[in-house]
C-alpha positions as protocol buffer text, in pm:
chain_id: "A"
residue {
  index: 1
  type: MET
  ca { x: 2948 y: 2715 z: -1873 }
}
residue {
  index: 2
  type: PRO
  ca { x: 2751 y: 2555 z: -1586 }
}
residue {
  index: 3
  type: VAL
  ca { x: 2691 y: 2752 z: -1268 }
}
residue {
  index: 4
  type: ILE
  ca { x: 2618 y: 2543 z: -958 }
}
residue {
  index: 5
  type: SER
  ca { x: 2530 y: 2620 z: -598 }
}
residue {
  index: 6
  type: VAL
  ca { x: 2592 y: 2275 z: -443 }
}
residue {
  index: 7
  type: PRO
  ca { x: 2890 y: 2049 z: -522 }
}
residue {
  index: 8
  type: GLN
  ca { x: 2682 y: 1742 z: -607 }
}
residue {
  index: 9
  type: ALA
  ca { x: 2519 y: 1930 z: -894 }
}
residue {
  index: 10
  type: PHE
  ca { x: 2833 y: 1886 z: -1105 }
}
residue {
  index: 11
  type: ASN
  ca { x: 2940 y: 1550 z: -1242 }
}
residue {
  index: 12
  type: GLU
  ca { x: 3109 y: 1507 z: -1579 }
}
residue {
  index: 13
  type: ASP
  ca { x: 2924 y: 1209 z: -1724 }
}
residue {
  index: 14
  type: ASP
  ca { x: 3039 y: 1198 z: -2087 }
}
residue {
  index: 15
  type: LEU
  ca { x: 3419 y: 1177 z: -2079 }
}
residue {
  index: 16
  type: TYR
  ca { x: 3588 y: 871 z: -2231 }
}
residue {
  index: 17
  type: VAL
  ca { x: 3952 y: 782 z: -2295 }
}
residue {
  index: 18
  type: ASP
  ca { x: 4037 y: 572 z: -2601 }
}
residue {
  index: 19
  type: LEU
  ca { x: 4287 y: 321 z: -2461 }
}
residue {
  index: 20
  type: GLU
  ca { x: 4368 y: 127 z: -2777 }
}
residue {
  index: 21
  type: ARG
  ca { x: 4702 y: 305 z: -2823 }
}
residue {
  index: 22
  type: THR
  ca { x: 4794 y: 235 z: -2460 }
}
residue {
  index: 23
  type: ILE
  ca { x: 4684 y: -126 z: -2410 }
}
residue {
  index: 24
  type: GLY
  ca { x: 4678 y: -262 z: -2765 }
}
residue {
  index: 25
  type: HIS
  ca { x: 4306 y: -348 z: -2763 }
}
residue {
  index: 26
  type: PRO
  ca { x: 4002 y: -136 z: -2856 }
}
residue {
  index: 27
  type: LEU
  ca { x: 3864 y: -10 z: -2525 }
}
residue {
  index: 28
  type: PHE
  ca { x: 3691 y: 309 z: -2419 }
}
residue {
  index: 29
  type: LEU
  ca { x: 3733 y: 405 z: -2054 }
}
residue {
  index: 30
  type: LYS
  ca { x: 3441 y: 597 z: -1900 }
}
residue {
  index: 31
  type: CYS
  ca { x: 3598 y: 841 z: -1654 }
}
residue {
  index: 32
  type: GLU
  ca { x: 3382 y: 884 z: -1344 }
}
residue {
  index: 33
  type: GLY
  ca { x: 3622 y: 1076 z: -1123 }
}
residue {
  index: 34
  type: PHE
  ca { x: 3566 y: 1429 z: -1252 }
}
residue {
  index: 35
  type: ASN
  ca { x: 3341 y: 1567 z: -981 }
}
residue {
  index: 36
  type: PHE
  ca { x: 3398 y: 1725 z: -641 }
}
residue {
  index: 37
  type: ALA
  ca { x: 3392 y: 1385 z: -469 }
}
residue {
  index: 38
  type: GLY
  ca { x: 3649 y: 1242 z: -710 }
}
residue {
  index: 39
  type: SER
  ca { x: 3474 y: 913 z: -788 }
}
residue {
  index: 40
  type: ILE
  ca { x: 3168 y: 735 z: -921 }
}
residue {
  index: 41
  type: LYS
  ca { x: 3043 y: 702 z: -563 }
}
residue {
  index: 42
  type: LEU
  ca { x: 2897 y: 1052 z: -587 }
}
residue {
  index: 43
  type: LYS
  ca { x: 2606 y: 907 z: -785 }
}
residue {
  index: 44
  type: ALA
  ca { x: 2519 y: 640 z: -530 }
}
residue {
  index: 45
  type: ALA
  ca { x: 2566 y: 879 z: -238 }
}
residue {
  index: 46
  type: THR
  ca { x: 2336 y: 1138 z: -392 }
}
residue {
  index: 47
  type: GLU
  ca { x: 2069 y: 881 z: -476 }
}
residue {
  index: 48
  type: MET
  ca { x: 2076 y: 724 z: -129 }
}
residue {
  index: 49
  type: VAL
  ca { x: 2064 y: 1054 z: 60 }
}
residue {
  index: 50
  type: GLU
  ca { x: 1781 y: 1190 z: -153 }
}
residue {
  index: 51
  type: ALA
  ca { x: 1583 y: 868 z: -109 }
}
residue {
  index: 52
  type: ALA
  ca { x: 1630 y: 886 z: 268 }
}
residue {
  index: 53
  type: GLU
  ca { x: 1507 y: 1246 z: 264 }
}
residue {
  index: 54
  type: ARG
  ca { x: 1199 y: 1153 z: 57 }
}
residue {
  index: 55
  type: ASP
  ca { x: 1125 y: 868 z: 299 }
}
residue {
  index: 56
  type: GLY
  ca { x: 1146 y: 1102 z: 600 }
}
residue {
  index: 57
  type: LEU
  ca { x: 1442 y: 918 z: 753 }
}
residue {
  index: 58
  type: LEU
  ca { x: 1658 y: 1230 z: 785 }
}
residue {
  index: 59
  type: THR
  ca { x: 1596 y: 1525 z: 1014 }
}
residue {
  index: 60
  type: PRO
  ca { x: 1813 y: 1830 z: 1089 }
}
residue {
  index: 61
  type: ASN
  ca { x: 1953 y: 1639 z: 1390 }
}
residue {
  index: 62
  type: SER
  ca { x: 2041 y: 1324 z: 1197 }
}
residue {
  index: 63
  type: VAL
  ca { x: 2395 y: 1193 z: 1176 }
}
residue {
  index: 64
  type: LEU
  ca { x: 2464 y: 1004 z: 854 }
}
residue {
  index: 65
  type: VAL
  ca { x: 2681 y: 697 z: 914 }
}
residue {
  index: 66
  type: GLU
  ca { x: 2828 y: 456 z: 662 }
}
residue {
  index: 67
  type: SER
  ca { x: 3087 y: 183 z: 633 }
}
residue {
  index: 68
  type: SER
  ca { x: 3321 y: 267 z: 346 }
}
residue {
  index: 69
  type: SER
  ca { x: 3668 y: 184 z: 222 }
}
residue {
  index: 70
  type: GLY
  ca { x: 3698 y: 550 z: 123 }
}
residue {
  index: 71
  type: ASN
  ca { x: 3535 y: 687 z: -191 }
}
residue {
  index: 72
  type: LEU
  ca { x: 3174 y: 666 z: -73 }
}
residue {
  index: 73
  type: GLY
  ca { x: 3286 y: 821 z: 253 }
}
residue {
  index: 74
  type: VAL
  ca { x: 3428 y: 1120 z: 67 }
}
residue {
  index: 75
  type: ALA
  ca { x: 3109 y: 1158 z: -137 }
}
residue {
  index: 76
  type: LEU
  ca { x: 2889 y: 1145 z: 173 }
}
residue {
  index: 77
  type: SER
  ca { x: 3117 y: 1389 z: 358 }
}
residue {
  index: 78
  type: MET
  ca { x: 3073 y: 1634 z: 72 }
}
residue {
  index: 79
  type: ILE
  ca { x: 2695 y: 1591 z: 50 }
}
residue {
  index: 80
  type: ALA
  ca { x: 2654 y: 1612 z: 427 }
}
residue {
  index: 81
  type: ALA
  ca { x: 2851 y: 1937 z: 431 }
}
residue {
  index: 82
  type: SER
  ca { x: 2636 y: 2073 z: 149 }
}
residue {
  index: 83
  type: LYS
  ca { x: 2308 y: 1980 z: 318 }
}
residue {
  index: 84
  type: GLY
  ca { x: 2402 y: 2058 z: 678 }
}
residue {
  index: 85
  type: TYR
  ca { x: 2412 y: 1703 z: 817 }
}
residue {
  index: 86
  type: ARG
  ca { x: 2681 y: 1548 z: 1031 }
}
residue {
  index: 87
  type: PHE
  ca { x: 2856 y: 1247 z: 883 }
}
residue {
  index: 88
  type: LEU
  ca { x: 3056 y: 963 z: 1039 }
}
residue {
  index: 89
  type: CYS
  ca { x: 3253 y: 721 z: 822 }
}
residue {
  index: 90
  type: VAL
  ca { x: 3355 y: 381 z: 957 }
}
residue {
  index: 91
  type: THR
  ca { x: 3657 y: 264 z: 760 }
}
residue {
  index: 92
  type: ASP
  ca { x: 3958 y: 45 z: 828 }
}
residue {
  index: 93
  type: SER
  ca { x: 4336 y: 65 z: 834 }
}
residue {
  index: 94
  type: ARG
  ca { x: 4364 y: 9 z: 457 }
}
residue {
  index: 95
  type: CYS
  ca { x: 4195 y: 343 z: 384 }
}
residue {
  index: 96
  type: ASN
  ca { x: 4435 y: 581 z: 212 }
}
residue {
  index: 97
  type: LEU
  ca { x: 4559 y: 868 z: 428 }
}
residue {
  index: 98
  type: ALA
  ca { x: 4460 y: 1121 z: 162 }
}
residue {
  index: 99
  type: THR
  ca { x: 4106 y: 984 z: 161 }
}
residue {
  index: 100
  type: ARG
  ca { x: 4075 y: 1009 z: 539 }
}
residue {
  index: 101
  type: LEU
  ca { x: 4213 y: 1362 z: 541 }
}
residue {
  index: 102
  type: THR
  ca { x: 3969 y: 1462 z: 266 }
}
residue {
  index: 103
  type: MET
  ca { x: 3673 y: 1337 z: 467 }
}
residue {
  index: 104
  type: GLU
  ca { x: 3793 y: 1526 z: 773 }
}
residue {
  index: 105
  type: ALA
  ca { x: 3854 y: 1843 z: 572 }
}
residue {
  index: 106
  type: LEU
  ca { x: 3490 y: 1825 z: 460 }
}
residue {
  index: 107
  type: GLY
  ca { x: 3375 y: 1803 z: 821 }
}
residue {
  index: 108
  type: GLY
  ca { x: 3330 y: 1428 z: 842 }
}
residue {
  index: 109
  type: GLU
  ca { x: 3425 y: 1220 z: 1142 }
}
residue {
  index: 110
  type: VAL
  ca { x: 3627 y: 903 z: 1077 }
}
residue {
  index: 111
  type: HIS
  ca { x: 3639 y: 586 z: 1287 }
}
residue {
  index: 112
  type: ILE
  ca { x: 3918 y: 347 z: 1183 }
}
residue {
  index: 113
  type: ILE
  ca { x: 3877 y: -25 z: 1249 }
}
residue {
  index: 114
  type: THR
  ca { x: 4214 y: -187 z: 1309 }
}
residue {
  index: 115
  type: GLU
  ca { x: 4116 y: -551 z: 1376 }
}
residue {
  index: 116
  type: PRO
  ca { x: 3927 y: -761 z: 1119 }
}
residue {
  index: 117
  type: ASP
  ca { x: 3642 y: -993 z: 1209 }
}
residue {
  index: 118
  type: PRO
  ca { x: 3775 y: -1353 z: 1222 }
}
residue {
  index: 119
  type: VAL
  ca { x: 3522 y: -1465 z: 959 }
}
residue {
  index: 120
  type: ASP
  ca { x: 3408 y: -1157 z: 767 }
}
residue {
  index: 121
  type: GLY
  ca { x: 3729 y: -956 z: 772 }
}
residue {
  index: 122
  type: PHE
  ca { x: 3744 y: -579 z: 794 }
}
residue {
  index: 123
  type: LEU
  ca { x: 3407 y: -541 z: 622 }
}
residue {
  index: 124
  type: GLY
  ca { x: 3233 y: -747 z: 888 }
}
residue {
  index: 125
  type: ALA
  ca { x: 3409 y: -555 z: 1166 }
}
residue {
  index: 126
  type: ARG
  ca { x: 3309 y: -221 z: 1011 }
}
residue {
  index: 127
  type: ILE
  ca { x: 2946 y: -322 z: 977 }
}
residue {
  index: 128
  type: ASP
  ca { x: 2937 y: -446 z: 1338 }
}
residue {
  index: 129
  type: HIS
  ca { x: 3072 y: -108 z: 1448 }
}
residue {
  index: 130
  type: VAL
  ca { x: 2805 y: 77 z: 1249 }
}
residue {
  index: 131
  type: ARG
  ca { x: 2531 y: -137 z: 1401 }
}
residue {
  index: 132
  type: ALA
  ca { x: 2663 y: -69 z: 1750 }
}
residue {
  index: 133
  type: LEU
  ca { x: 2661 y: 306 z: 1684 }
}
residue {
  index: 134
  type: CYS
  ca { x: 2303 y: 298 z: 1556 }
}
residue {
  index: 135
  type: ALA
  ca { x: 2191 y: 94 z: 1858 }
}
residue {
  index: 136
  type: SER
  ca { x: 2352 y: 345 z: 2092 }
}
residue {
  index: 137
  type: ASP
  ca { x: 2194 y: 663 z: 1949 }
}
residue {
  index: 138
  type: ASP
  ca { x: 1881 y: 695 z: 1734 }
}
residue {
  index: 139
  type: ARG
  ca { x: 2019 y: 1006 z: 1565 }
}
residue {
  index: 140
  type: TYR
  ca { x: 2244 y: 783 z: 1352 }
}
residue {
  index: 141
  type: VAL
  ca { x: 2100 y: 700 z: 1011 }
}
residue {
  index: 142
  type: TRP
  ca { x: 2277 y: 416 z: 830 }
}
residue {
  index: 143
  type: LEU
  ca { x: 2224 y: 438 z: 454 }
}
residue {
  index: 144
  type: ASN
  ca { x: 2369 y: 84 z: 417 }
}
residue {
  index: 145
  type: GLN
  ca { x: 2521 y: 87 z: 72 }
}
residue {
  index: 146
  type: TYR
  ca { x: 2540 y: -294 z: 82 }
}
residue {
  index: 147
  type: THR
  ca { x: 2161 y: -349 z: 71 }
}
residue {
  index: 148
  type: ASN
  ca { x: 2023 y: -11 z: -35 }
}
residue {
  index: 149
  type: PRO
  ca { x: 1844 y: -41 z: -373 }
}
residue {
  index: 150
  type: SER
  ca { x: 1923 y: 325 z: -445 }
}
residue {
  index: 151
  type: ASN
  ca { x: 2289 y: 224 z: -481 }
}
residue {
  index: 152
  type: GLY
  ca { x: 2217 y: 32 z: -800 }
}
residue {
  index: 153
  type: MET
  ca { x: 1935 y: 262 z: -909 }
}
residue {
  index: 154
  type: ALA
  ca { x: 2181 y: 551 z: -946 }
}
residue {
  index: 155
  type: HIS
  ca { x: 2358 y: 362 z: -1224 }
}
residue {
  index: 156
  type: TYR
  ca { x: 2041 y: 229 z: -1382 }
}
residue {
  index: 157
  type: ARG
  ca { x: 1920 y: 588 z: -1416 }
}
residue {
  index: 158
  type: ARG
  ca { x: 2244 y: 764 z: -1501 }
}
residue {
  index: 159
  type: THR
  ca { x: 2559 y: 564 z: -1572 }
}
residue {
  index: 160
  type: ALA
  ca { x: 2420 y: 299 z: -1808 }
}
residue {
  index: 161
  type: PRO
  ca { x: 2200 y: 537 z: -2012 }
}
residue {
  index: 162
  type: ALA
  ca { x: 2498 y: 769 z: -2060 }
}
residue {
  index: 163
  type: ILE
  ca { x: 2702 y: 479 z: -2200 }
}
residue {
  index: 164
  type: ALA
  ca { x: 2415 y: 368 z: -2424 }
}
residue {
  index: 165
  type: ARG
  ca { x: 2381 y: 717 z: -2571 }
}
residue {
  index: 166
  type: GLN
  ca { x: 2751 y: 738 z: -2652 }
}
residue {
  index: 167
  type: PHE
  ca { x: 2790 y: 380 z: -2778 }
}
residue {
  index: 168
  type: PRO
  ca { x: 2469 y: 257 z: -2943 }
}
residue {
  index: 169
  type: ASP
  ca { x: 2661 y: -45 z: -3082 }
}
residue {
  index: 170
  type: LEU
  ca { x: 2807 y: -149 z: -2746 }
}
residue {
  index: 171
  type: ASP
  ca { x: 2906 y: -517 z: -2730 }
}
residue {
  index: 172
  type: VAL
  ca { x: 3073 y: -556 z: -2390 }
}
residue {
  index: 173
  type: LEU
  ca { x: 3085 y: -356 z: -2065 }
}
residue {
  index: 174
  type: PHE
  ca { x: 3348 y: -408 z: -1794 }
}
residue {
  index: 175
  type: VAL
  ca { x: 3238 y: -312 z: -1443 }
}
residue {
  index: 176
  type: GLY
  ca { x: 3430 y: -347 z: -1117 }
}
residue {
  index: 177
  type: ALA
  ca { x: 3258 y: -539 z: -838 }
}
residue {
  index: 178
  type: GLY
  ca { x: 3255 y: -392 z: -488 }
}
residue {
  index: 179
  type: THR
  ca { x: 2912 y: -356 z: -330 }
}
residue {
  index: 180
  type: THR
  ca { x: 2799 y: -447 z: -687 }
}
residue {
  index: 181
  type: GLY
  ca { x: 2571 y: -143 z: -701 }
}
residue {
  index: 182
  type: THR
  ca { x: 2729 y: -13 z: -1023 }
}
residue {
  index: 183
  type: LEU
  ca { x: 2743 y: -364 z: -1166 }
}
residue {
  index: 184
  type: MET
  ca { x: 2379 y: -448 z: -1093 }
}
residue {
  index: 185
  type: GLY
  ca { x: 2242 y: -110 z: -1201 }
}
residue {
  index: 186
  type: CYS
  ca { x: 2421 y: -125 z: -1536 }
}
residue {
  index: 187
  type: ALA
  ca { x: 2340 y: -493 z: -1589 }
}
residue {
  index: 188
  type: ARG
  ca { x: 1971 y: -434 z: -1527 }
}
residue {
  index: 189
  type: TYR
  ca { x: 1962 y: -144 z: -1772 }
}
residue {
  index: 190
  type: PHE
  ca { x: 2135 y: -332 z: -2052 }
}
residue {
  index: 191
  type: ARG
  ca { x: 1921 y: -642 z: -1998 }
}
residue {
  index: 192
  type: GLU
  ca { x: 1625 y: -417 z: -2090 }
}
residue {
  index: 193
  type: TRP
  ca { x: 1803 y: -248 z: -2382 }
}
residue {
  index: 194
  type: HIS
  ca { x: 1730 y: -309 z: -2749 }
}
residue {
  index: 195
  type: ARG
  ca { x: 2040 y: -520 z: -2818 }
}
residue {
  index: 196
  type: PRO
  ca { x: 2248 y: -769 z: -2616 }
}
residue {
  index: 197
  type: VAL
  ca { x: 2546 y: -639 z: -2421 }
}
residue {
  index: 198
  type: ARG
  ca { x: 2789 y: -874 z: -2250 }
}
residue {
  index: 199
  type: ILE
  ca { x: 2843 y: -774 z: -1886 }
}
residue {
  index: 200
  type: VAL
  ca { x: 3187 y: -865 z: -1752 }
}
residue {
  index: 201
  type: ALA
  ca { x: 3241 y: -822 z: -1379 }
}
residue {
  index: 202
  type: VAL
  ca { x: 3596 y: -748 z: -1265 }
}
residue {
  index: 203
  type: ASP
  ca { x: 3686 y: -856 z: -914 }
}
residue {
  index: 204
  type: SER
  ca { x: 4003 y: -873 z: -704 }
}
residue {
  index: 205
  type: VAL
  ca { x: 4189 y: -1193 z: -620 }
}
residue {
  index: 206
  type: GLY
  ca { x: 4120 y: -1256 z: -251 }
}
residue {
  index: 207
  type: SER
  ca { x: 3759 y: -1138 z: -278 }
}
residue {
  index: 208
  type: VAL
  ca { x: 3475 y: -1383 z: -202 }
}
residue {
  index: 209
  type: THR
  ca { x: 3214 y: -1200 z: -412 }
}
residue {
  index: 210
  type: PHE
  ca { x: 3197 y: -1468 z: -681 }
}
residue {
  index: 211
  type: GLY
  ca { x: 3296 y: -1762 z: -466 }
}
residue {
  index: 212
  type: GLY
  ca { x: 3672 y: -1718 z: -465 }
}
residue {
  index: 213
  type: ALA
  ca { x: 3893 y: -1802 z: -169 }
}
residue {
  index: 214
  type: PRO
  ca { x: 3942 y: -1516 z: 79 }
}
residue {
  index: 215
  type: GLY
  ca { x: 4286 y: -1361 z: 77 }
}
residue {
  index: 216
  type: ARG
  ca { x: 4486 y: -1051 z: 156 }
}
residue {
  index: 217
  type: ARG
  ca { x: 4365 y: -736 z: -21 }
}
residue {
  index: 218
  type: MET
  ca { x: 4552 y: -412 z: 47 }
}
residue {
  index: 219
  type: ILE
  ca { x: 4399 y: -187 z: -220 }
}
residue {
  index: 220
  type: PRO
  ca { x: 4061 y: -48 z: -110 }
}
residue {
  index: 221
  type: GLY
  ca { x: 3764 y: -27 z: -343 }
}
residue {
  index: 222
  type: LEU
  ca { x: 3682 y: -349 z: -524 }
}
residue {
  index: 223
  type: GLY
  ca { x: 3634 y: -692 z: -372 }
}
residue {
  index: 224
  type: THR
  ca { x: 3456 y: -803 z: -55 }
}
residue {
  index: 225
  type: SER
  ca { x: 3507 y: -1037 z: 239 }
}
residue {
  index: 226
  type: ARG
  ca { x: 3139 y: -1136 z: 240 }
}
residue {
  index: 227
  type: ARG
  ca { x: 2898 y: -1190 z: -49 }
}
residue {
  index: 228
  type: PRO
  ca { x: 2725 y: -861 z: -146 }
}
residue {
  index: 229
  type: PRO
  ca { x: 2348 y: -878 z: -83 }
}
residue {
  index: 230
  type: LEU
  ca { x: 2284 y: -673 z: -398 }
}
residue {
  index: 231
  type: LEU
  ca { x: 2454 y: -926 z: -627 }
}
residue {
  index: 232
  type: ASP
  ca { x: 2247 y: -1127 z: -876 }
}
residue {
  index: 233
  type: GLU
  ca { x: 2497 y: -1350 z: -1058 }
}
residue {
  index: 234
  type: SER
  ca { x: 2246 y: -1433 z: -1329 }
}
residue {
  index: 235
  type: SER
  ca { x: 2290 y: -1076 z: -1456 }
}
residue {
  index: 236
  type: VAL
  ca { x: 2664 y: -1125 z: -1512 }
}
residue {
  index: 237
  type: ASP
  ca { x: 2803 y: -1300 z: -1821 }
}
residue {
  index: 238
  type: ASP
  ca { x: 3171 y: -1335 z: -1724 }
}
residue {
  index: 239
  type: VAL
  ca { x: 3395 y: -1272 z: -1426 }
}
residue {
  index: 240
  type: VAL
  ca { x: 3764 y: -1179 z: -1435 }
}
residue {
  index: 241
  type: CYS
  ca { x: 3967 y: -1183 z: -1113 }
}
residue {
  index: 242
  type: VAL
  ca { x: 4272 y: -959 z: -1102 }
}
residue {
  index: 243
  type: ALA
  ca { x: 4570 y: -993 z: -868 }
}
residue {
  index: 244
  type: GLU
  ca { x: 4668 y: -673 z: -691 }
}
residue {
  index: 245
  type: ALA
  ca { x: 5014 y: -680 z: -846 }
}
residue {
  index: 246
  type: ASP
  ca { x: 4845 y: -661 z: -1187 }
}
residue {
  index: 247
  type: THR
  ca { x: 4628 y: -375 z: -1067 }
}
residue {
  index: 248
  type: ILE
  ca { x: 4944 y: -184 z: -978 }
}
residue {
  index: 249
  type: ARG
  ca { x: 5108 y: -261 z: -1311 }
}
residue {
  index: 250
  type: ALA
  ca { x: 4800 y: -139 z: -1500 }
}
residue {
  index: 251
  type: CYS
  ca { x: 4793 y: 184 z: -1298 }
}
residue {
  index: 252
  type: HIS
  ca { x: 5158 y: 250 z: -1378 }
}
residue {
  index: 253
  type: LEU
  ca { x: 5105 y: 164 z: -1745 }
}
residue {
  index: 254
  type: LEU
  ca { x: 4828 y: 425 z: -1766 }
}
residue {
  index: 255
  type: ALA
  ca { x: 5035 y: 677 z: -1571 }
}
residue {
  index: 256
  type: ARG
  ca { x: 5318 y: 642 z: -1822 }
}
residue {
  index: 257
  type: ARG
  ca { x: 5070 y: 766 z: -2082 }
}
residue {
  index: 258
  type: GLY
  ca { x: 4976 y: 1062 z: -1861 }
}
residue {
  index: 259
  type: PHE
  ca { x: 4656 y: 914 z: -1714 }
}
residue {
  index: 260
  type: LEU
  ca { x: 4668 y: 898 z: -1333 }
}
residue {
  index: 261
  type: PHE
  ca { x: 4391 y: 664 z: -1219 }
}
residue {
  index: 262
  type: GLY
  ca { x: 4311 y: 492 z: -892 }
}
residue {
  index: 263
  type: GLY
  ca { x: 4328 y: 130 z: -784 }
}
residue {
  index: 264
  type: SER
  ca { x: 3973 y: 38 z: -881 }
}
residue {
  index: 265
  type: THR
  ca { x: 4033 y: 170 z: -1231 }
}
residue {
  index: 266
  type: GLY
  ca { x: 4360 y: -20 z: -1261 }
}
residue {
  index: 267
  type: THR
  ca { x: 4181 y: -341 z: -1166 }
}
residue {
  index: 268
  type: VAL
  ca { x: 3905 y: -288 z: -1423 }
}
residue {
  index: 269
  type: VAL
  ca { x: 4153 y: -204 z: -1699 }
}
residue {
  index: 270
  type: SER
  ca { x: 4362 y: -513 z: -1615 }
}
residue {
  index: 271
  type: GLY
  ca { x: 4058 y: -736 z: -1632 }
}
residue {
  index: 272
  type: ALA
  ca { x: 3944 y: -581 z: -1960 }
}
residue {
  index: 273
  type: MET
  ca { x: 4289 y: -623 z: -2117 }
}
residue {
  index: 274
  type: ASP
  ca { x: 4293 y: -991 z: -2033 }
}
residue {
  index: 275
  type: TRP
  ca { x: 3937 y: -1059 z: -2149 }
}
residue {
  index: 276
  type: LEU
  ca { x: 3983 y: -874 z: -2478 }
}
residue {
  index: 277
  type: ALA
  ca { x: 4312 y: -1055 z: -2548 }
}
residue {
  index: 278
  type: ARG
  ca { x: 4119 y: -1384 z: -2543 }
}
residue {
  index: 279
  type: GLN
  ca { x: 3864 y: -1287 z: -2807 }
}
residue {
  index: 280
  type: GLU
  ca { x: 4071 y: -1415 z: -3103 }
}
residue {
  index: 281
  type: GLY
  ca { x: 4053 y: -1109 z: -3325 }
}
residue {
  index: 282
  type: ARG
  ca { x: 3684 y: -1032 z: -3281 }
}
residue {
  index: 283
  type: GLU
  ca { x: 3606 y: -665 z: -3338 }
}
residue {
  index: 284
  type: LEU
  ca { x: 3406 y: -549 z: -3040 }
}
residue {
  index: 285
  type: THR
  ca { x: 3285 y: -214 z: -2912 }
}
residue {
  index: 286
  type: ALA
  ca { x: 3402 y: -230 z: -2552 }
}
residue {
  index: 287
  type: VAL
  ca { x: 3365 y: 12 z: -2263 }
}
residue {
  index: 288
  type: ALA
  ca { x: 3512 y: -9 z: -1912 }
}
residue {
  index: 289
  type: ILE
  ca { x: 3400 y: 205 z: -1619 }
}
residue {
  index: 290
  type: ALA
  ca { x: 3682 y: 390 z: -1439 }
}
residue {
  index: 291
  type: PRO
  ca { x: 3551 y: 462 z: -1088 }
}
residue {
  index: 292
  type: ASP
  ca { x: 3829 y: 684 z: -959 }
}
residue {
  index: 293
  type: LEU
  ca { x: 4136 y: 900 z: -1017 }
}
residue {
  index: 294
  type: GLY
  ca { x: 4484 y: 849 z: -878 }
}
residue {
  index: 295
  type: GLU
  ca { x: 4564 y: 1140 z: -648 }
}
residue {
  index: 296
  type: ARG
  ca { x: 4452 y: 952 z: -336 }
}
residue {
  index: 297
  type: TYR
  ca { x: 4688 y: 666 z: -417 }
}
residue {
  index: 298
  type: LEU
  ca { x: 5013 y: 863 z: -434 }
}
residue {
  index: 299
  type: GLU
  ca { x: 5132 y: 719 z: -102 }
}
residue {
  index: 300
  type: THR
  ca { x: 5040 y: 361 z: -193 }
}
residue {
  index: 301
  type: ILE
  ca { x: 5007 y: 240 z: -554 }
}
residue {
  index: 302
  type: TYR
  ca { x: 5238 y: 513 z: -685 }
}
residue {
  index: 303
  type: GLN
  ca { x: 5489 y: 494 z: -398 }
}
residue {
  index: 304
  type: THR
  ca { x: 5775 y: 259 z: -483 }
}
residue {
  index: 305
  type: ASN
  ca { x: 5859 y: 149 z: -129 }
}
residue {
  index: 306
  type: TRP
  ca { x: 5497 y: 64 z: -47 }
}
residue {
  index: 307
  type: VAL
  ca { x: 5461 y: -137 z: -367 }
}
residue {
  index: 308
  type: GLN
  ca { x: 5787 y: -328 z: -331 }
}
residue {
  index: 309
  type: ASP
  ca { x: 5734 y: -404 z: 39 }
}
residue {
  index: 310
  type: LEU
  ca { x: 5398 y: -566 z: -32 }
}
residue {
  index: 311
  type: TYR
  ca { x: 5442 y: -717 z: -378 }
}
residue {
  index: 312
  type: GLY
  ca { x: 5814 y: -765 z: -431 }
}
residue {
  index: 313
  type: GLU
  ca { x: 6090 y: -567 z: -596 }
}
residue {
  index: 314
  type: ASP
  ca { x: 6013 y: -687 z: -949 }
}
residue {
  index: 315
  type: VAL
  ca { x: 5640 y: -611 z: -946 }
}
residue {
  index: 316
  type: LEU
  ca { x: 5678 y: -319 z: -1187 }
}
residue {
  index: 317
  type: GLY
  ca { x: 5920 y: -497 z: -1414 }
}
residue {
  index: 318
  type: SER
  ca { x: 5683 y: -758 z: -1561 }
}
residue {
  index: 319
  type: GLN
  ca { x: 5367 y: -753 z: -1767 }
}
residue {
  index: 320
  type: PRO
  ca { x: 5024 y: -816 z: -1614 }
}
residue {
  index: 321
  type: SER
  ca { x: 4902 y: -1175 z: -1603 }
}
residue {
  index: 322
  type: ILE
  ca { x: 4544 y: -1199 z: -1494 }
}
residue {
  index: 323
  type: THR
  ca { x: 4324 y: -1486 z: -1386 }
}
residue {
  index: 324
  type: ALA
  ca { x: 4132 y: -1629 z: -1681 }
}
residue {
  index: 325
  type: PRO
  ca { x: 3768 y: -1526 z: -1720 }
}
residue {
  index: 326
  type: GLN
  ca { x: 3512 y: -1767 z: -1587 }
}
residue {
  index: 327
  type: ALA
  ca { x: 3144 y: -1812 z: -1649 }
}
residue {
  index: 328
  type: ALA
  ca { x: 2932 y: -1639 z: -1389 }
}
């Protein structure tokens, strides 16, 4: 039994769910939410903070600041509390209430942006707010998950090698695209591996990450309103774009089997289901990364009124239909 003294020292990295019985296709889901931060963002947060400490950017008086839709903010709140730093999260009105309350319970301060930038949406408005804070007080240290190489390095060092150890015959890996840190870190690792692995990015309809038209996105986590600086499209083999209604249906499908996952996980599973259904009977060893669990989505994805108000009364009565994969 492990004994830890800081919360970031614990992260279950070898738990997979076999989803074939649930979705009808062979797929192993790598569960990244079993840590004290509740999501895969603990890895990136730890890597970025430790790099900033090594580089001498953090002092006892520093205030960590980051733009986040939620999960990274929780991870940084936890690490800041553990290490004795102050932390300020700049999020927006789509952030789940449970996520905001968790950050505040951990001692974090939360600024909520209510008006999107006319061009770059909520993400652009959040980043502008962070920049203004840093310009106003040199105690603020912006880790900048959108350009920080430690974001991807966390997954190059930990997430991808863990998958490779468990599945030496891996054929295809499904990874959600947000900042693209997880996507790029895993893609880089498997490009250097001893056998080819197909990297399939899963994005949200309404995201501009892979050149799609901007549109309404109400589920935080995946997707962006401006192209992620970390993204190298040459490292991605296929892209699947998932409508939010299909994300919700996938989450409820998993919940009916007893697996309560978050919105990012529902999106990745939806994309994987669609891609695998198009492989014409090929037997593949497939893994999808599940970034989060579902407790923070009880008032949104798992709340009937919220779902029906945004997506229509019949959203849970039909099967997912997902945008066809496209070449990266």
